[in-house]
PDB file of C-alpha atoms in Angstrom:
ATOM      1  CA  GLN A 550     -27.195 -14.013 -27.810  1.00 44.00           C
ATOM      2  CA  GLN A 551     -23.785 -15.502 -28.552  1.00 43.00           C
ATOM      3  CA  GLU A 552     -22.171 -12.884 -26.301  1.00 48.00           C
ATOM      4  CA  LEU A 553     -24.612 -13.695 -23.504  1.00 50.00           C
ATOM      5  CA  SER A 554     -23.946 -17.414 -23.852  1.00 51.00           C
ATOM      6  CA  SER A 555     -20.185 -16.770 -23.676  1.00 52.00           C
ATOM      7  CA  CYS A 556     -20.661 -14.705 -20.540  1.00 55.00           C
ATOM      8  CA  ILE A 557     -22.760 -17.420 -18.893  1.00 56.00           C
ATOM      9  CA  LEU A 558     -20.189 -20.066 -19.756  1.00 54.00           C
ATOM     10  CA  SER A 559     -17.407 -17.894 -18.277  1.00 55.00           C
ATOM     11  CA  ILE A 560     -19.365 -17.479 -15.028  1.00 56.00           C
ATOM     12  CA  SER A 561     -19.962 -21.260 -14.889  1.00 55.00           C
ATOM     13  CA  LYS A 562     -16.281 -21.939 -15.229  1.00 54.00           C
ATOM     14  CA  ILE A 563     -15.403 -19.486 -12.457  1.00 53.00           C
ATOM     15  CA  THR A 564     -18.026 -20.910 -10.093  1.00 53.00           C
ATOM     16  CA  ASN A 565     -17.459 -24.524 -11.246  1.00 52.00           C
ATOM     17  CA  VAL A 566     -21.168 -24.980 -12.116  1.00 55.00           C
ATOM     18  CA  ALA A 567     -22.201 -27.190 -15.060  1.00 55.00           C
ATOM     19  CA  VAL A 568     -24.292 -25.471 -17.792  1.00 54.00           C
ATOM     20  CA  ARG A 569     -26.794 -27.271 -20.053  1.00 53.00           C
ATOM     21  CA  VAL A 570     -27.688 -25.732 -23.384  1.00 53.00           C
ATOM     22  CA  LEU A 571     -30.428 -26.953 -25.743  1.00 48.00           C
ATOM     23  CA  GLN A 572     -28.740 -28.771 -28.614  1.00 46.00           C
ATOM     24  CA  ASP A 573     -29.272 -27.574 -32.174  1.00 48.00           C
ATOM     25  CA  SER A 574     -28.001 -28.872 -35.508  1.00 41.00           C
ATOM     26  CA  TYR A 575     -25.056 -26.484 -35.371  1.00 37.00           C
ATOM     27  CA  THR A 576     -23.690 -27.620 -32.005  1.00 43.00           C
ATOM     28  CA  LEU A 577     -19.969 -28.361 -32.183  1.00 42.00           C
ATOM     29  CA  PHE A 578     -18.624 -31.174 -30.004  1.00 42.00           C
ATOM     30  CA  SER A 579     -15.454 -30.769 -28.037  1.00 44.00           C
ATOM     31  CA  PRO A 580     -13.674 -32.411 -25.051  1.00 46.00           C
ATOM     32  CA  GLY A 581     -15.368 -29.913 -22.724  1.00 50.00           C
ATOM     33  CA  VAL A 582     -18.953 -30.993 -23.456  1.00 50.00           C
ATOM     34  CA  ASP A 583     -21.228 -33.951 -22.909  1.00 52.00           C
ATOM     35  CA  ILE A 584     -24.709 -34.761 -24.254  1.00 53.00           C
ATOM     36  CA  VAL A 585     -27.519 -35.178 -21.713  1.00 56.00           C
ATOM     37  CA  ARG A 586     -31.026 -36.249 -22.645  1.00 57.00           C
ATOM     38  CA  ILE A 587     -33.879 -34.801 -20.626  1.00 58.00           C
ATOM     39  CA  GLY A 588     -37.274 -36.123 -21.787  1.00 58.00           C
ATOM     40  CA  PHE A 589     -37.334 -35.892 -25.567  1.00 56.00           C
ATOM     41  CA  MET A 590     -34.749 -33.079 -25.784  1.00 57.00           C
ATOM     42  CA  ASN A 591     -30.971 -33.248 -26.007  1.00 54.00           C
ATOM     43  CA  PHE A 592     -28.891 -30.772 -24.026  1.00 53.00           C
ATOM     44  CA  VAL A 593     -25.210 -29.959 -24.404  1.00 51.00           C
ATOM     45  CA  LYS A 594     -23.633 -30.043 -20.951  1.00 53.00           C
ATOM     46  CA  HIS A 595     -20.559 -27.849 -20.718  1.00 49.00           C
ATOM     47  CA  LEU A 596     -18.117 -29.233 -18.189  1.00 51.00           C
ATOM     48  CA  GLU A 597     -15.281 -27.730 -16.249  1.00 52.00           C
ATOM     49  CA  ALA A 598     -12.112 -29.590 -17.216  1.00 51.00           C
ATOM     50  CA  LYS A 599     -10.865 -31.721 -14.310  1.00 55.00           C
ATOM     51  CA  SER A 600      -7.180 -32.287 -13.904  1.00 59.00           C
ATOM     52  CA  HIS A 601      -5.876 -35.612 -12.743  1.00 68.00           C
ATOM     53  CA  VAL A 602      -4.979 -35.592  -9.049  1.00 78.00           C
ATOM     54  CA  SER A 603      -1.537 -37.078  -9.724  1.00 83.00           C
ATOM     55  CA  ASP A 604      -0.749 -34.272 -12.203  1.00 86.00           C
ATOM     56  CA  ILE A 605      -1.710 -31.604  -9.662  1.00 89.00           C
ATOM     57  CA  PHE A 606       0.394 -33.292  -6.950  1.00 92.00           C
ATOM     58  CA  THR A 607       3.324 -33.622  -9.379  1.00 94.00           C
ATOM     59  CA  LYS A 608       3.059 -29.957 -10.364  1.00 95.00           C
ATOM     60  CA  ARG A 609       3.190 -28.826  -6.721  1.00 96.00           C
ATOM     61  CA  ALA A 610       6.056 -31.214  -5.960  1.00 96.00           C
ATOM     62  CA  LEU A 611       8.039 -29.790  -8.901  1.00 96.00           C
ATOM     63  CA  ASP A 612       7.356 -26.255  -7.660  1.00 97.00           C
ATOM     64  CA  ILE A 613       8.688 -27.024  -4.189  1.00 97.00           C
ATOM     65  CA  ILE A 614      11.749 -29.001  -5.324  1.00 97.00           C
ATOM     66  CA  VAL A 615      12.824 -26.537  -8.046  1.00 97.00           C
ATOM     67  CA  SER A 616      12.240 -23.437  -5.904  1.00 97.00           C
ATOM     68  CA  ILE A 617      14.324 -24.854  -3.005  1.00 97.00           C
ATOM     69  CA  VAL A 618      17.146 -26.042  -5.222  1.00 97.00           C
ATOM     70  CA  MET A 619      17.253 -22.826  -7.240  1.00 96.00           C
ATOM     71  CA  MET A 620      17.258 -20.606  -4.168  1.00 96.00           C
ATOM     72  CA  ILE A 621      20.152 -22.537  -2.650  1.00 97.00           C
ATOM     73  CA  ILE A 622      22.187 -22.488  -5.858  1.00 96.00           C
ATOM     74  CA  LEU A 623      21.487 -18.801  -6.438  1.00 96.00           C
ATOM     75  CA  ILE A 624      22.374 -17.525  -2.937  1.00 96.00           C
ATOM     76  CA  PRO A 625      25.726 -15.974  -4.089  1.00 96.00           C
ATOM     77  CA  PHE A 626      23.950 -14.526  -7.146  1.00 95.00           C
ATOM     78  CA  PHE A 627      21.215 -13.015  -4.934  1.00 97.00           C
ATOM     79  CA  ILE A 628      23.866 -11.345  -2.774  1.00 97.00           C
ATOM     80  CA  LEU A 629      25.630  -9.920  -5.812  1.00 97.00           C
ATOM     81  CA  ILE A 630      22.415  -8.542  -7.274  1.00 97.00           C
ATOM     82  CA  GLY A 631      21.497  -7.035  -3.885  1.00 96.00           C
ATOM     83  CA  VAL A 632      24.835  -5.213  -3.651  1.00 97.00           C
ATOM     84  CA  LEU A 633      24.560  -3.888  -7.232  1.00 97.00           C
ATOM     85  CA  ILE A 634      21.031  -2.642  -6.619  1.00 97.00           C
ATOM     86  CA  LYS A 635      22.220  -0.740  -3.557  1.00 95.00           C
ATOM     87  CA  LEU A 636      25.142   0.776  -5.501  1.00 96.00           C
ATOM     88  CA  ASP A 637      22.858   1.739  -8.372  1.00 94.00           C
ATOM     89  CA  SER A 638      20.221   3.690  -6.424  1.00 93.00           C
ATOM     90  CA  PRO A 639      18.968   4.242  -2.865  1.00 93.00           C
ATOM     91  CA  GLY A 640      16.105   2.099  -1.608  1.00 92.00           C
ATOM     92  CA  SER A 641      15.320  -1.493  -0.617  1.00 94.00           C
ATOM     93  CA  ILE A 642      16.700  -4.486  -2.495  1.00 96.00           C
ATOM     94  CA  ILE A 643      13.360  -6.293  -2.661  1.00 96.00           C
ATOM     95  CA  TYR A 644      10.215  -4.684  -4.043  1.00 94.00           C
ATOM     96  CA  LYS A 645       7.008  -5.985  -2.459  1.00 94.00           C
ATOM     97  CA  SER A 646       3.512  -5.372  -3.833  1.00 93.00           C
ATOM     98  CA  LYS A 647       0.039  -6.843  -3.675  1.00 95.00           C
ATOM     99  CA  ARG A 648      -0.994  -9.157  -6.495  1.00 96.00           C
ATOM    100  CA  CYS A 649      -4.091 -11.289  -7.155  1.00 96.00           C
ATOM    101  CA  GLY A 650      -3.556 -15.034  -6.916  1.00 96.00           C
ATOM    102  CA  LYS A 651      -5.806 -18.020  -7.391  1.00 94.00           C
ATOM    103  CA  ASN A 652      -9.496 -17.147  -7.115  1.00 92.00           C
ATOM    104  CA  GLY A 653      -8.541 -13.460  -6.688  1.00 92.00           C
ATOM    105  CA  LYS A 654      -6.884 -13.921  -3.279  1.00 94.00           C
ATOM    106  CA  ASN A 655      -4.272 -11.197  -2.692  1.00 96.00           C
ATOM    107  CA  PHE A 656      -0.702 -12.064  -1.692  1.00 97.00           C
ATOM    108  CA  ASN A 657       2.627 -10.296  -1.225  1.00 97.00           C
ATOM    109  CA  PHE A 658       4.535 -10.455  -4.498  1.00 97.00           C
ATOM    110  CA  TYR A 659       8.355 -10.176  -4.483  1.00 97.00           C
ATOM    111  CA  LYS A 660      10.807  -8.841  -7.085  1.00 96.00           C
ATOM    112  CA  PHE A 661      14.254  -7.349  -7.066  1.00 97.00           C
ATOM    113  CA  ARG A 662      13.724  -3.606  -7.134  1.00 96.00           C
ATOM    114  CA  SER A 663      14.287  -2.275 -10.662  1.00 95.00           C
ATOM    115  CA  MET A 664      12.783   1.216 -10.215  1.00 93.00           C
ATOM    116  CA  TYR A 665      13.580   4.370  -8.250  1.00 92.00           C
ATOM    117  CA  ILE A 666      11.978   4.535  -4.812  1.00 88.00           C
ATOM    118  CA  ASP A 667       9.477   7.233  -5.846  1.00 83.00           C
ATOM    119  CA  ALA A 668       8.257   5.321  -8.930  1.00 82.00           C
ATOM    120  CA  HIS A 669       4.738   4.868  -7.548  1.00 78.00           C
ATOM    121  CA  THR A 670       4.207   8.656  -7.292  1.00 79.00           C
ATOM    122  CA  GLN A 671       4.979   9.068 -10.983  1.00 78.00           C
ATOM    123  CA  LYS A 672       2.644   6.369 -12.307  1.00 75.00           C
ATOM    124  CA  GLU A 673      -0.458   8.602 -12.489  1.00 73.00           C
ATOM    125  CA  ALA A 674       1.326  11.075 -14.774  1.00 75.00           C
ATOM    126  CA  LEU A 675       2.465   8.284 -17.117  1.00 76.00           C
ATOM    127  CA  LEU A 676      -0.813   6.310 -17.454  1.00 70.00           C
ATOM    128  CA  ASP A 677      -1.583   7.705 -20.917  1.00 72.00           C
ATOM    129  CA  LYS A 678       1.825   6.613 -22.212  1.00 72.00           C
ATOM    130  CA  SER A 679       1.293   2.864 -21.748  1.00 70.00           C
ATOM    131  CA  ASP A 680       2.477   0.802 -24.737  1.00 67.00           C
ATOM    132  CA  VAL A 681       0.082  -2.080 -23.969  1.00 69.00           C
ATOM    133  CA  PRO A 682      -3.639  -1.537 -24.569  1.00 69.00           C
ATOM    134  CA  GLY A 683      -6.083  -2.825 -21.985  1.00 71.00           C
ATOM    135  CA  PRO A 684      -6.146  -2.722 -18.173  1.00 75.00           C
ATOM    136  CA  VAL A 685      -2.406  -3.030 -17.795  1.00 77.00           C
ATOM    137  CA  PHE A 686       0.396  -0.485 -17.575  1.00 74.00           C
ATOM    138  CA  LYS A 687       3.705  -0.997 -19.363  1.00 76.00           C
ATOM    139  CA  ILE A 688       6.103   1.515 -20.975  1.00 79.00           C
ATOM    140  CA  LYS A 689       8.943   0.426 -23.155  1.00 78.00           C
ATOM    141  CA  ASN A 690      11.238   3.293 -22.049  1.00 81.00           C
ATOM    142  CA  ASP A 691       9.909   3.731 -18.562  1.00 85.00           C
ATOM    143  CA  PRO A 692      11.771   6.701 -16.933  1.00 87.00           C
ATOM    144  CA  ARG A 693      11.195   5.202 -13.492  1.00 91.00           C
ATOM    145  CA  VAL A 694      13.463   2.207 -14.169  1.00 92.00           C
ATOM    146  CA  THR A 695      17.039   2.461 -12.875  1.00 94.00           C
ATOM    147  CA  PRO A 696      20.066   1.715 -15.119  1.00 94.00           C
ATOM    148  CA  PHE A 697      20.767  -1.601 -13.379  1.00 96.00           C
ATOM    149  CA  GLY A 698      17.036  -2.276 -13.260  1.00 94.00           C
ATOM    150  CA  ARG A 699      16.976  -2.251 -17.069  1.00 93.00           C
ATOM    151  CA  PHE A 700      19.613  -4.950 -17.096  1.00 94.00           C
ATOM    152  CA  LEU A 701      17.647  -7.003 -14.551  1.00 95.00           C
ATOM    153  CA  ARG A 702      14.477  -6.745 -16.590  1.00 91.00           C
ATOM    154  CA  MET A 703      16.249  -7.519 -19.858  1.00 89.00           C
ATOM    155  CA  TYR A 704      17.129 -11.002 -18.583  1.00 89.00           C
ATOM    156  CA  SER A 705      14.145 -11.393 -16.196  1.00 90.00           C
ATOM    157  CA  LEU A 706      16.518 -11.470 -13.222  1.00 94.00           C
ATOM    158  CA  ASP A 707      14.184  -9.205 -11.246  1.00 95.00           C
ATOM    159  CA  GLU A 708      11.723 -12.124 -11.138  1.00 95.00           C
ATOM    160  CA  LEU A 709      14.023 -14.471  -9.183  1.00 96.00           C
ATOM    161  CA  PRO A 710      12.636 -13.620  -5.689  1.00 97.00           C
ATOM    162  CA  GLN A 711       9.318 -15.067  -6.881  1.00 97.00           C
ATOM    163  CA  LEU A 712      10.869 -18.470  -6.177  1.00 97.00           C
ATOM    164  CA  PHE A 713       9.941 -17.662  -2.570  1.00 97.00           C
ATOM    165  CA  ASN A 714       6.356 -17.055  -3.684  1.00 98.00           C
ATOM    166  CA  VAL A 715       6.408 -20.451  -5.374  1.00 98.00           C
ATOM    167  CA  LEU A 716       7.712 -22.180  -2.255  1.00 97.00           C
ATOM    168  CA  LYS A 717       4.988 -20.488  -0.127  1.00 96.00           C
ATOM    169  CA  GLY A 718       2.322 -21.722  -2.520  1.00 96.00           C
ATOM    170  CA  ASP A 719       1.150 -18.260  -3.673  1.00 97.00           C
ATOM    171  CA  MET A 720       2.524 -18.959  -7.169  1.00 97.00           C
ATOM    172  CA  SER A 721       3.670 -21.794  -9.385  1.00 97.00           C
ATOM    173  CA  LEU A 722       6.614 -22.044 -11.763  1.00 97.00           C
ATOM    174  CA  VAL A 723       4.132 -21.946 -14.658  1.00 97.00           C
ATOM    175  CA  GLY A 724       0.819 -20.123 -14.821  1.00 96.00           C
ATOM    176  CA  PRO A 725      -0.735 -16.794 -15.854  1.00 95.00           C
ATOM    177  CA  ARG A 726       1.245 -13.804 -14.552  1.00 94.00           C
ATOM    178  CA  PRO A 727      -0.310 -12.367 -11.367  1.00 95.00           C
ATOM    179  CA  PRO A 728      -2.126  -9.067 -12.002  1.00 93.00           C
ATOM    180  CA  THR A 729      -2.482  -6.137  -9.592  1.00 92.00           C
ATOM    181  CA  PRO A 730      -5.826  -5.633  -7.783  1.00 94.00           C
ATOM    182  CA  ASP A 731      -6.514  -2.419  -9.713  1.00 90.00           C
ATOM    183  CA  GLU A 732      -6.004  -4.276 -12.996  1.00 90.00           C
ATOM    184  CA  VAL A 733      -8.452  -7.016 -11.956  1.00 93.00           C
ATOM    185  CA  GLU A 734     -11.095  -4.375 -11.173  1.00 91.00           C
ATOM    186  CA  LYS A 735     -11.093  -3.557 -14.872  1.00 90.00           C
ATOM    187  CA  TYR A 736     -11.411  -7.170 -16.015  1.00 91.00           C
ATOM    188  CA  THR A 737     -14.507  -8.510 -17.748  1.00 89.00           C
ATOM    189  CA  ILE A 738     -16.097 -11.631 -16.344  1.00 88.00           C
ATOM    190  CA  SER A 739     -14.439 -13.854 -18.944  1.00 86.00           C
ATOM    191  CA  GLN A 740     -11.003 -12.303 -18.325  1.00 90.00           C
ATOM    192  CA  LYS A 741     -11.294 -13.085 -14.565  1.00 91.00           C
ATOM    193  CA  ARG A 742     -11.044 -16.758 -15.481  1.00 91.00           C
ATOM    194  CA  ARG A 743      -7.272 -16.191 -15.627  1.00 92.00           C
ATOM    195  CA  LEU A 744      -7.538 -16.219 -11.804  1.00 94.00           C
ATOM    196  CA  SER A 745      -8.932 -19.743 -11.680  1.00 92.00           C
ATOM    197  CA  VAL A 746      -5.446 -21.260 -11.395  1.00 94.00           C
ATOM    198  CA  ARG A 747      -2.342 -20.400  -9.397  1.00 96.00           C
ATOM    199  CA  PRO A 748      -0.316 -17.656 -11.114  1.00 97.00           C
ATOM    200  CA  GLY A 749       3.210 -18.422 -12.366  1.00 96.00           C
ATOM    201  CA  ILE A 750       6.671 -17.005 -12.912  1.00 96.00           C
ATOM    202  CA  THR A 751       6.489 -17.924 -16.593  1.00 94.00           C
ATOM    203  CA  CYS A 752       3.574 -18.509 -18.967  1.00 92.00           C
ATOM    204  CA  LEU A 753       2.664 -19.034 -22.593  1.00 89.00           C
ATOM    205  CA  TRP A 754       2.667 -15.377 -23.614  1.00 87.00           C
ATOM    206  CA  GLN A 755       6.044 -14.808 -21.977  1.00 85.00           C
ATOM    207  CA  VAL A 756       7.629 -17.351 -24.263  1.00 86.00           C
ATOM    208  CA  ARG A 757       5.660 -16.018 -27.276  1.00 81.00           C
ATOM    209  CA  GLY A 758       6.801 -12.393 -27.207  1.00 71.00           C
ATOM    210  CA  ARG A 759       6.062 -11.004 -23.748  1.00 69.00           C
ATOM    211  CA  SER A 760       5.280  -7.286 -23.956  1.00 64.00           C
ATOM    212  CA  GLU A 761       5.295  -7.348 -27.744  1.00 71.00           C
ATOM    213  CA  LEU A 762       1.845  -8.956 -27.427  1.00 77.00           C
ATOM    214  CA  ASN A 763      -1.141  -6.907 -26.317  1.00 82.00           C
ATOM    215  CA  PHE A 764      -3.220  -7.587 -23.204  1.00 85.00           C
ATOM    216  CA  TYR A 765      -5.967  -9.353 -25.150  1.00 87.00           C
ATOM    217  CA  LYS A 766      -3.515 -11.863 -26.658  1.00 88.00           C
ATOM    218  CA  TRP A 767      -2.148 -12.416 -23.129  1.00 88.00           C
ATOM    219  CA  VAL A 768      -5.662 -13.286 -21.971  1.00 90.00           C
ATOM    220  CA  LYS A 769      -6.315 -15.555 -24.952  1.00 90.00           C
ATOM    221  CA  LEU A 770      -3.142 -17.546 -24.298  1.00 91.00           C
ATOM    222  CA  ASP A 771      -3.772 -17.642 -20.556  1.00 93.00           C
ATOM    223  CA  LEU A 772      -7.311 -18.939 -21.003  1.00 92.00           C
ATOM    224  CA  TRP A 773      -6.058 -21.580 -23.468  1.00 91.00           C
ATOM    225  CA  TYR A 774      -3.574 -22.643 -20.814  1.00 93.00           C
ATOM    226  CA  VAL A 775      -6.307 -22.835 -18.157  1.00 91.00           C
ATOM    227  CA  ASP A 776      -8.509 -24.977 -20.419  1.00 88.00           C
ATOM    228  CA  ASN A 777      -5.745 -27.290 -21.696  1.00 88.00           C
ATOM    229  CA  TRP A 778      -3.432 -27.533 -18.700  1.00 91.00           C
ATOM    230  CA  SER A 779      -1.355 -30.674 -18.165  1.00 90.00           C
ATOM    231  CA  PHE A 780       1.909 -31.381 -16.384  1.00 92.00           C
ATOM    232  CA  THR A 781       3.504 -32.065 -19.756  1.00 92.00           C
ATOM    233  CA  LEU A 782       2.418 -28.610 -20.959  1.00 92.00           C
ATOM    234  CA  ASP A 783       4.149 -27.042 -17.923  1.00 95.00           C
ATOM    235  CA  LEU A 784       7.376 -28.831 -18.774  1.00 94.00           C
ATOM    236  CA  GLN A 785       7.166 -27.601 -22.336  1.00 93.00           C
ATOM    237  CA  ILE A 786       6.686 -23.989 -21.229  1.00 94.00           C
ATOM    238  CA  LEU A 787       9.618 -24.254 -18.792  1.00 94.00           C
ATOM    239  CA  TYR A 788      11.750 -25.618 -21.650  1.00 93.00           C
ATOM    240  CA  TRP A 789      10.673 -22.762 -23.987  1.00 91.00           C
ATOM    241  CA  THR A 790      11.356 -20.154 -21.269  1.00 91.00           C
ATOM    242  CA  ILE A 791      15.128 -20.661 -21.308  1.00 88.00           C
ATOM    243  CA  PRO A 792      15.747 -19.561 -24.926  1.00 87.00           C
ATOM    244  CA  ALA A 793      13.062 -16.875 -24.569  1.00 84.00           C
ATOM    245  CA  ILE A 794      15.027 -15.259 -21.736  1.00 82.00           C
ATOM    246  CA  PHE A 795      18.214 -15.035 -23.778  1.00 79.00           C
ATOM    247  CA  LYS A 796      16.430 -13.785 -26.891  1.00 77.00           C
ATOM    248  CA  ARG A 797      15.068 -10.906 -24.706  1.00 66.00           C
ATOM    249  CA  ARG A 798      12.101 -10.466 -27.076  1.00 61.00           C
ATOM    250  CA  GLY A 799       9.585  -8.053 -25.536  1.00 52.00           C
ATOM    251  CA  ALA A 800      11.544  -7.674 -22.303  1.00 58.00           C
ATOM    252  CA  TYR A 801      11.211  -4.256 -20.700  1.00 52.00           C
TER     253      TYR A 801
END
């Protein structure tokens, strides 16, 4: 019964529909509930948390300003990385793939290429070697990664082209990392709630250990972020991201 209730609440949050549950003596009160009286019975009304309009506007404004400024400042750096990628291995400089954004909408996701050009053909043979349990695929010593690609990944430099995704509005600076469509197909209903907000370049689990954490801890932190989001929280995560990059914990 508890599992069914959890499933119903997850669906309600995805569809933005309020749910009323008959109150009992064990009901716990939280910021996400309200008490509604119907006749002689009390119901606990579970509410979808509403963000203040000014916070949402400020978040998008920060995304636009930071992405534009960073892309301008980093132009020489982008050129240098592009040259080094070409010298390291044949193939394109930018890797483009489909990812799931807000509400499951697919978009073109950009990264600096860190793998050999035939990497996608080798994935099937490596699926059973994933170091992260759950519907994700990550290998610590991935043989498909190029030598320079390892350096890029070590300092998250391969993620820099996502500033263009942020400027376009497909992503935000902060938010759950965008999954691939095949990963989302394996999600449970509650896990799909990660898709209720715009995905980001950095998130809570990236500053808490990245790939050292398993998929289920990723989801737990992402859902906490979704339920407790504020502009101040975004600023904190951005601040924590800087030392996390240089510590390189869980980066591969």
